[in-house]
Structures are given as C-alpha cells and as structure tokens.
C-alpha cells in the first residue's frame, strides 16, 4: 500500500472518530492550512466563502460541499490537476478536511 494511501486512510479514520461538533482550535488550524500553510494555497484554485477566497481553477467548495473524507483523500493523493500536498502533516490534513466540510455544511 502506498504511503499516501495509508496516510489518507489514517486521516479518514481519525475524522470518523472525531466528535460531531468540531473543536474550534482544529477549525482554526484548518482555516490556516487552507489560507496560509498549504503551498500553493488552497484559495489559489478554490473559492470558499469562509476563507474569503475566489479561486476558479478547481471546484467552488461552497457548491461542491465535500465531506471530510473526500477532502482528506484529495489533499493527500491529489486529484486531476490538483497536486498531493505531501508537506502537510496528518494533523494538518485532518484539520483542513474538517474545516472545509464544516464551513460548507457537509459536516455538522
């Protein structure tokens, strides 16, 4: 099993075990990953109202409403023209996945 696939599986399992109400600190980290820590920044390609981004290369996340597992898999493995973000830690991947899923309404 590739390391990226194992990482994605670990992140998805961690998200599944997370409580229903998102921890504000994890959401703050997720927003920071989305807006600052990921290289290139997520908002370069993705529009997300909560983050104030208007990227138009990738899907508009407010419309797509991806769940946390889908975000974690895309960030870990890449999808289409989106690269894998190999420099992010599992904690950062889980946080950005939870953040996107929460602010788009996919996870409550």
Short mmCIF file of C-alpha atoms in Angstrom, two decimals:
data_model
loop_
_atom_site.label_atom_id
_atom_site.label_comp_id
_atom_site.label_asym_id
_atom_site.label_seq_id
_atom_site.Cartn_x
_atom_site.Cartn_y
_atom_site.Cartn_z
CA UNK A 1 0.00 0.00 0.00
CA UNK A 2 1.43 3.37 -0.97
CA UNK A 3 2.37 5.73 1.85
CA UNK A 4 -0.09 8.36 0.59
CA UNK A 5 -2.93 5.84 0.62
CA UNK A 6 -2.05 4.78 4.15
CA UNK A 7 -1.94 8.42 5.24
CA UNK A 8 -5.35 9.07 3.68
CA UNK A 9 -6.77 6.02 5.44
CA UNK A 10 -5.38 7.19 8.80
CA UNK A 11 -6.82 10.67 8.29
CA UNK A 12 -10.24 9.32 7.31
CA UNK A 13 -10.31 7.02 10.34
CA UNK A 14 -9.29 9.89 12.62
CA UNK A 15 -12.05 12.06 11.18
CA UNK A 16 -14.60 9.29 11.64
CA UNK A 17 -13.68 9.12 15.32
CA UNK A 18 -13.92 12.90 15.77
CA UNK A 19 -16.83 14.27 17.78
CA UNK A 20 -19.81 15.65 15.84
CA UNK A 21 -19.18 19.22 16.99
CA UNK A 22 -15.90 20.49 15.62
CA UNK A 23 -13.25 21.74 18.03
CA UNK A 24 -12.69 25.48 17.43
CA UNK A 25 -8.89 25.03 17.62
CA UNK A 26 -8.97 22.35 14.90
CA UNK A 27 -11.19 24.53 12.73
CA UNK A 28 -8.79 27.46 13.19
CA UNK A 29 -5.85 25.25 12.21
CA UNK A 30 -7.81 24.01 9.20
CA UNK A 31 -8.53 27.56 8.05
CA UNK A 32 -4.86 28.44 8.50
CA UNK A 33 -3.82 25.42 6.42
CA UNK A 34 -6.32 26.45 3.72
CA UNK A 35 -5.27 30.10 3.64
CA UNK A 36 -1.57 30.08 4.63
CA UNK A 37 0.22 26.78 5.16
CA UNK A 38 -0.56 24.75 2.04
CA UNK A 39 1.78 25.53 -0.87
CA UNK A 40 0.29 26.54 -3.20
CA UNK A 41 -2.53 27.93 -1.09
CA UNK A 42 -5.90 26.23 -1.48
CA UNK A 43 -7.61 29.53 -2.31
CA UNK A 44 -5.45 29.99 -5.41
CA UNK A 45 -7.66 27.37 -7.07
CA UNK A 46 -10.74 27.04 -4.85
CA UNK A 47 -13.46 29.52 -3.92
CA UNK A 48 -14.54 29.21 -0.28
CA UNK A 49 -16.63 31.98 1.27
CA UNK A 50 -15.48 31.43 4.86
CA UNK A 51 -11.84 31.77 3.80
CA UNK A 52 -12.56 34.74 1.54
CA UNK A 53 -11.06 33.02 -1.49
CA UNK A 54 -12.27 33.24 -5.07
CA UNK A 55 -10.08 30.80 -6.99
CA UNK A 56 -11.71 29.49 -10.15
CA UNK A 57 -9.37 26.70 -11.31
CA UNK A 58 -10.78 23.98 -9.04
CA UNK A 59 -14.36 23.47 -7.92
CA UNK A 60 -16.08 26.06 -5.74
CA UNK A 61 -16.12 24.25 -2.42
CA UNK A 62 -19.27 26.00 -1.13
CA UNK A 63 -21.13 24.47 -4.08
CA UNK A 64 -19.41 21.08 -4.03
CA UNK A 65 -19.81 20.61 -0.24
CA UNK A 66 -17.27 17.78 0.03
CA UNK A 67 -17.24 15.67 3.17
CA UNK A 68 -14.07 15.47 5.25
CA UNK A 69 -13.04 12.11 3.83
CA UNK A 70 -13.23 13.40 0.28
CA UNK A 71 -11.15 16.46 1.15
CA UNK A 72 -8.55 14.39 3.01
CA UNK A 73 -8.20 11.98 0.10
CA UNK A 74 -7.84 14.80 -2.45
CA UNK A 75 -5.27 16.66 -0.31
CA UNK A 76 -3.28 13.50 0.39
CA UNK A 77 -3.32 11.90 -3.07
CA UNK A 78 -4.14 14.78 -5.40
CA UNK A 79 -6.94 14.59 -7.97
CA UNK A 80 -6.99 15.76 -11.58
CA UNK A 81 -4.67 18.78 -11.82
CA UNK A 82 -4.64 19.21 -8.03
CA UNK A 83 -1.31 18.05 -6.58
CA UNK A 84 -0.86 15.92 -3.49
CA UNK A 85 0.18 18.10 -0.54
CA UNK A 86 2.96 15.86 0.77
CA UNK A 87 4.43 18.51 3.08
CA UNK A 88 1.31 18.71 5.25
CA UNK A 89 1.24 16.63 8.43
CA UNK A 90 -1.60 14.18 9.07
CA UNK A 91 -2.91 16.62 11.70
CA UNK A 92 -2.94 19.47 9.16
CA UNK A 93 -4.68 17.30 6.55
CA UNK A 94 -7.32 16.25 9.07
CA UNK A 95 -7.81 19.85 10.20
CA UNK A 96 -8.23 21.29 6.69
CA UNK A 97 -10.58 18.45 5.76
CA UNK A 98 -12.72 19.07 8.84
CA UNK A 99 -12.66 22.83 8.24
CA UNK A 100 -13.83 22.59 4.62
CA UNK A 101 -16.51 20.01 5.43
CA UNK A 102 -17.77 22.10 8.36
CA UNK A 103 -17.88 25.54 6.74
CA UNK A 104 -19.54 24.21 3.58
CA UNK A 105 -22.22 22.43 5.59
CA UNK A 106 -21.19 18.91 4.58
CA UNK A 107 -20.40 18.05 8.21
CA UNK A 108 -22.37 19.40 11.13
#
